[in-house]
Amino acid sequence: MSFREENNEDGRGGGGDLRKPFLHTGSWYRMGSAQTSSMMMGSSQVIRDSSISVLACVMIVALGPLQFGFTSGYSSPTQTAITKDLKLTVSEFSLFGSLSNVGAMVGAISSGQIAEYIGRKGSLMIAAIPNIIGWLSISFANDLSFLYMGRLLEGFGVGIISYTVPVYIAEIAPQNLRGALGSVNQLSVTVGIMLSYLLGLFVNWRLLAVLGTLPCLALIPGLFFIPESPRWLAKMGLTEDFETSLQVLRGFDADISIEVNEIKRSVASTSRKSAIRFADLKQRRYWLPLMIGIGLLVLQQLGGTNGVIFYSSNIFLSAGISSSNVATFGVGAIQVVATAVATWLVDKTGRRLLLIISSAGMAVSLLIVAVAFFLKGFVDKDSTLYDMLGILSVVGVVLMIIAFSLGMGPIPWLIMSEILPVKIKGLAGSVATLANWFCSWVITATAPLLLAWSSGGTFTLYTLVCAFTVVFVTIWVPETKGKTLEEIQFSFRR
């Protein structure tokens, strides 16, 4: 019996209780129609291989995190010019830099529910609009109000994107490719950061803001050419679209019956009769994955990476590097390469090992930077040793970025999208994303003040957080490599 037939028979009880979506953003194909099926077969060779089909979908939604990275990197190459043109104080620019995180917190609160009610594609469409408006507001800003409003709008869109993209990728990817494809999310973020650094060397801050609209301008039409998440369609009771989406993602010749049945069993508990209650969160299968997801996303930020990325130019200046913007671009390029390596490794070595190596490497690197800055306070500025310590601090920052990119950058988002049960994914995902952005706001808002207080002391604090992360991962984080989402959720019930 097919999923569709069984679900129709259950319409009086199981299937009939499933929520219907507020808005269904359909795809350009309908395999349920004989006419459309015949039209599709002519181009079926293009997407017959499941990895090619899924990869095309991932490349399109990756425009969202590309926007994410561009927003994160924008403040570094533009700090001097914006401060001069609009006559901003250090605290005013620090507020500008951190407001994207405030907007992202608002977006994070709503991201889970938006993605549940209108789908992953509809959620990304909604996220793209405030991003575009926000960049244009910054580009034409002549005072603080437009500058701050634009940054908040950007952040709101990024907050939705940061939850929706990893969830969508995890839900469409086959289990043997989920780690690599899931890591594309963070890879796109690093590419966005690098592009903002690179373009910031050649264009002024207003034109750079206009260029920031391009990823979302390309994302909106691209979403019409990819299928919706089959797991979301199944949860919403759209059984025909569910099978259609999964068949296109796996290839027209693929047998999807086993995966259909696994997804069906997994979403059977998502009816209205079994709505999540706060009392349910006491169960191990809910509180443990929620704690792990929130813990990893919080520790990802408290390690101080965003403080380094947002204000890297000033860090290099304080280390004695005159071409700070060029050095910052170099760091961005290294981050892209390291994240690409992680994308290749994550399905080979597993998630836990990379997380442990990454957080331990960050702790060692940050300790090197802290020691270098402490020693510089006791050395004559005209001495050779002072210059050597400046170079050592830059080396430490670069090593920290590499270590972060190998694990703590891409994997927390990947694990969050993998381990959260279907029943609480919307609520729990919003909470985890909100926690991540709140900590990101704390770090970006306090980084300039902490660095002005004591560079060595600031990096020492970050070192302690990374050391604790090693312990957290070793004790709590499970290995999810090679398991289906349904197998991962079942493991928490034991």
Short mmCIF file of N, CA, C and O in Angstrom, two decimals, residues 399-463:
data_model
loop_
_atom_site.label_atom_id
_atom_site.label_comp_id
_atom_site.label_asym_id
_atom_site.label_seq_id
_atom_site.Cartn_x
_atom_site.Cartn_y
_atom_site.Cartn_z
N LEU A 399 44.94 31.09 12.78
CA LEU A 399 44.77 29.69 13.21
C LEU A 399 43.41 29.49 13.88
O LEU A 399 42.78 28.44 13.72
N MET A 400 42.96 30.49 14.62
CA MET A 400 41.65 30.39 15.26
C MET A 400 40.53 30.31 14.22
O MET A 400 39.60 29.51 14.34
N ILE A 401 40.64 31.14 13.18
CA ILE A 401 39.64 31.13 12.11
C ILE A 401 39.64 29.78 11.40
O ILE A 401 38.58 29.22 11.07
N ILE A 402 40.81 29.22 11.15
CA ILE A 402 40.91 27.91 10.50
C ILE A 402 40.27 26.84 11.37
O ILE A 402 39.47 26.02 10.89
N ALA A 403 40.61 26.84 12.67
CA ALA A 403 40.05 25.85 13.59
C ALA A 403 38.53 25.98 13.68
O ALA A 403 37.80 24.98 13.68
N PHE A 404 38.04 27.21 13.76
CA PHE A 404 36.59 27.45 13.81
C PHE A 404 35.91 26.90 12.55
O PHE A 404 34.86 26.25 12.63
N SER A 405 36.50 27.16 11.41
CA SER A 405 35.89 26.76 10.14
C SER A 405 35.86 25.25 9.96
O SER A 405 35.02 24.72 9.23
N LEU A 406 36.76 24.54 10.60
CA LEU A 406 36.81 23.08 10.46
C LEU A 406 35.70 22.37 11.22
O LEU A 406 35.41 21.21 10.94
N GLY A 407 35.10 23.04 12.20
CA GLY A 407 34.08 22.33 12.98
C GLY A 407 33.04 23.22 13.62
O GLY A 407 31.84 23.09 13.34
N MET A 408 33.45 24.13 14.47
CA MET A 408 32.50 24.95 15.22
C MET A 408 31.73 25.93 14.35
O MET A 408 30.69 26.43 14.75
N GLY A 409 32.21 26.19 13.14
CA GLY A 409 31.45 27.04 12.23
C GLY A 409 30.27 26.31 11.61
O GLY A 409 29.11 26.67 11.84
N PRO A 410 30.52 25.24 10.82
CA PRO A 410 29.42 24.59 10.11
C PRO A 410 28.62 23.58 10.92
O PRO A 410 27.42 23.41 10.70
N ILE A 411 29.25 22.86 11.86
CA ILE A 411 28.62 21.68 12.43
C ILE A 411 27.51 21.98 13.44
O ILE A 411 26.51 21.24 13.47
N PRO A 412 27.58 22.99 14.31
CA PRO A 412 26.45 23.24 15.20
C PRO A 412 25.13 23.44 14.47
O PRO A 412 24.09 22.92 14.91
N TRP A 413 25.13 24.18 13.35
CA TRP A 413 23.90 24.36 12.58
C TRP A 413 23.44 23.03 11.97
O TRP A 413 22.25 22.73 11.92
N LEU A 414 24.40 22.23 11.52
CA LEU A 414 24.08 20.93 10.94
C LEU A 414 23.45 20.01 11.99
O LEU A 414 22.41 19.39 11.74
N ILE A 415 24.06 19.94 13.15
CA ILE A 415 23.54 19.06 14.20
C ILE A 415 22.17 19.53 14.68
O ILE A 415 21.27 18.73 14.94
N MET A 416 21.99 20.85 14.82
CA MET A 416 20.69 21.37 15.22
C MET A 416 19.60 20.90 14.26
O MET A 416 18.51 20.48 14.68
N SER A 417 19.88 20.96 12.97
CA SER A 417 18.89 20.56 11.98
C SER A 417 18.66 19.06 11.95
O SER A 417 17.61 18.59 11.50
N GLU A 418 19.63 18.29 12.46
CA GLU A 418 19.53 16.84 12.44
C GLU A 418 18.82 16.27 13.66
O GLU A 418 18.03 15.32 13.55
N ILE A 419 19.09 16.80 14.85
CA ILE A 419 18.67 16.12 16.08
C ILE A 419 17.33 16.58 16.63
O ILE A 419 16.73 15.86 17.43
N LEU A 420 16.83 17.76 16.21
CA LEU A 420 15.57 18.23 16.77
C LEU A 420 14.41 17.39 16.24
O LEU A 420 14.24 17.26 15.03
N PRO A 421 13.60 16.80 17.12
CA PRO A 421 12.47 15.99 16.67
C PRO A 421 11.46 16.82 15.87
O PRO A 421 11.31 18.02 16.08
N VAL A 422 10.78 16.15 14.94
CA VAL A 422 9.81 16.83 14.08
C VAL A 422 8.75 17.57 14.92
O VAL A 422 8.35 18.69 14.60
N LYS A 423 8.34 16.93 16.01
CA LYS A 423 7.25 17.48 16.82
C LYS A 423 7.58 18.85 17.42
O LYS A 423 6.71 19.69 17.60
N ILE A 424 8.85 19.08 17.74
CA ILE A 424 9.24 20.34 18.39
C ILE A 424 10.18 21.16 17.54
O ILE A 424 10.73 22.16 18.01
N LYS A 425 10.39 20.77 16.28
CA LYS A 425 11.41 21.43 15.47
C LYS A 425 11.14 22.92 15.31
O LYS A 425 12.07 23.74 15.39
N GLY A 426 9.90 23.32 15.06
CA GLY A 426 9.60 24.74 14.88
C GLY A 426 9.90 25.55 16.13
O GLY A 426 10.61 26.55 16.08
N LEU A 427 9.37 25.11 17.27
CA LEU A 427 9.57 25.82 18.53
C LEU A 427 11.03 25.75 18.98
O LEU A 427 11.65 26.77 19.28
N ALA A 428 11.58 24.54 19.01
CA ALA A 428 12.95 24.35 19.49
C ALA A 428 13.96 25.03 18.57
O ALA A 428 14.94 25.61 19.04
N GLY A 429 13.71 24.95 17.26
CA GLY A 429 14.62 25.60 16.33
C GLY A 429 14.64 27.11 16.51
O GLY A 429 15.70 27.74 16.43
N SER A 430 13.48 27.70 16.76
CA SER A 430 13.42 29.14 17.02
C SER A 430 14.19 29.51 18.28
O SER A 430 14.93 30.50 18.31
N VAL A 431 14.02 28.70 19.33
CA VAL A 431 14.71 28.97 20.60
C VAL A 431 16.22 28.86 20.43
O VAL A 431 16.98 29.72 20.89
N ALA A 432 16.67 27.80 19.74
CA ALA A 432 18.10 27.61 19.53
C ALA A 432 18.70 28.73 18.68
O ALA A 432 19.79 29.25 18.98
N THR A 433 17.98 29.12 17.62
CA THR A 433 18.47 30.20 16.76
C THR A 433 18.47 31.53 17.50
O THR A 433 19.40 32.33 17.36
N LEU A 434 17.45 31.77 18.34
CA LEU A 434 17.40 32.98 19.14
C LEU A 434 18.58 33.04 20.10
O LEU A 434 19.23 34.08 20.26
N ALA A 435 18.88 31.92 20.76
CA ALA A 435 20.00 31.87 21.70
C ALA A 435 21.32 32.18 20.99
O ALA A 435 22.18 32.91 21.50
N ASN A 436 21.47 31.63 19.77
CA ASN A 436 22.69 31.88 19.00
C ASN A 436 22.84 33.35 18.67
O ASN A 436 23.91 33.95 18.86
N TRP A 437 21.76 33.98 18.21
CA TRP A 437 21.85 35.38 17.81
C TRP A 437 21.97 36.31 19.00
O TRP A 437 22.60 37.37 18.91
N PHE A 438 21.36 35.93 20.13
CA PHE A 438 21.53 36.76 21.32
C PHE A 438 22.99 36.78 21.75
O PHE A 438 23.55 37.84 22.06
N CYS A 439 23.61 35.62 21.76
CA CYS A 439 25.03 35.55 22.14
C CYS A 439 25.91 36.25 21.11
O CYS A 439 26.91 36.88 21.47
N SER A 440 25.52 36.17 19.84
CA SER A 440 26.26 36.88 18.81
C SER A 440 26.17 38.39 19.03
O SER A 440 27.17 39.12 18.88
N TRP A 441 24.98 38.85 19.42
CA TRP A 441 24.81 40.28 19.72
C TRP A 441 25.67 40.69 20.91
O TRP A 441 26.34 41.74 20.88
N VAL A 442 25.69 39.88 21.94
CA VAL A 442 26.52 40.18 23.12
C VAL A 442 27.98 40.30 22.73
O VAL A 442 28.69 41.23 23.14
N ILE A 443 28.45 39.36 21.90
CA ILE A 443 29.87 39.36 21.51
C ILE A 443 30.19 40.57 20.64
O ILE A 443 31.19 41.27 20.88
N THR A 444 29.36 40.84 19.62
CA THR A 444 29.67 41.96 18.72
C THR A 444 29.51 43.31 19.41
O THR A 444 30.22 44.26 19.08
N ALA A 445 28.59 43.40 20.36
CA ALA A 445 28.39 44.67 21.07
C ALA A 445 29.51 44.93 22.06
O ALA A 445 29.87 46.09 22.30
N THR A 446 30.04 43.88 22.66
CA THR A 446 31.06 44.07 23.70
C THR A 446 32.48 43.96 23.18
O THR A 446 33.41 44.42 23.85
N ALA A 447 32.69 43.39 21.99
CA ALA A 447 34.05 43.17 21.49
C ALA A 447 34.88 44.46 21.42
O ALA A 447 36.02 44.49 21.92
N PRO A 448 34.36 45.57 20.83
CA PRO A 448 35.19 46.78 20.78
C PRO A 448 35.53 47.31 22.17
O PRO A 448 36.65 47.77 22.41
N LEU A 449 34.56 47.24 23.08
CA LEU A 449 34.80 47.73 24.44
C LEU A 449 35.80 46.84 25.18
O LEU A 449 36.70 47.33 25.87
N LEU A 450 35.65 45.51 25.01
CA LEU A 450 36.58 44.58 25.67
C LEU A 450 37.99 44.71 25.09
O LEU A 450 38.98 44.69 25.85
N LEU A 451 38.09 44.86 23.77
CA LEU A 451 39.41 45.01 23.15
C LEU A 451 40.08 46.32 23.58
O LEU A 451 41.30 46.38 23.74
N ALA A 452 39.27 47.38 23.77
CA ALA A 452 39.82 48.64 24.26
C ALA A 452 40.27 48.52 25.71
O ALA A 452 41.25 49.14 26.12
N TRP A 453 39.55 47.69 26.48
CA TRP A 453 39.93 47.45 27.88
C TRP A 453 41.21 46.64 27.97
O TRP A 453 42.18 47.05 28.61
N SER A 454 41.24 45.49 27.33
CA SER A 454 42.42 44.63 27.35
C SER A 454 42.29 43.58 26.26
O SER A 454 41.45 42.68 26.35
N SER A 455 43.13 43.68 25.24
CA SER A 455 43.10 42.68 24.16
C SER A 455 43.48 41.31 24.69
O SER A 455 42.84 40.30 24.37
N GLY A 456 44.49 41.27 25.53
CA GLY A 456 44.93 39.99 26.10
C GLY A 456 43.85 39.37 26.98
O GLY A 456 43.59 38.16 26.91
N GLY A 457 43.21 40.19 27.81
CA GLY A 457 42.16 39.69 28.69
C GLY A 457 40.96 39.18 27.90
O GLY A 457 40.35 38.16 28.24
N THR A 458 40.62 39.89 26.80
CA THR A 458 39.48 39.48 25.96
C THR A 458 39.72 38.10 25.35
O THR A 458 38.85 37.22 25.41
N PHE A 459 40.90 37.90 24.79
CA PHE A 459 41.18 36.61 24.16
C PHE A 459 41.34 35.49 25.19
O PHE A 459 41.11 34.32 24.86
N THR A 460 41.70 35.83 26.40
CA THR A 460 41.75 34.82 27.46
C THR A 460 40.35 34.31 27.79
O THR A 460 40.14 33.11 27.99
N LEU A 461 39.38 35.23 27.85
CA LEU A 461 37.99 34.83 28.09
C LEU A 461 37.49 33.90 26.98
O LEU A 461 36.84 32.88 27.25
N TYR A 462 37.80 34.25 25.74
CA TYR A 462 37.39 33.40 24.63
C TYR A 462 38.06 32.01 24.71
O TYR A 462 37.46 31.00 24.35
N THR A 463 39.29 32.00 25.18
CA THR A 463 40.02 30.73 25.32
C THR A 463 39.31 29.79 26.29
O THR A 463 39.16 28.59 26.03
#
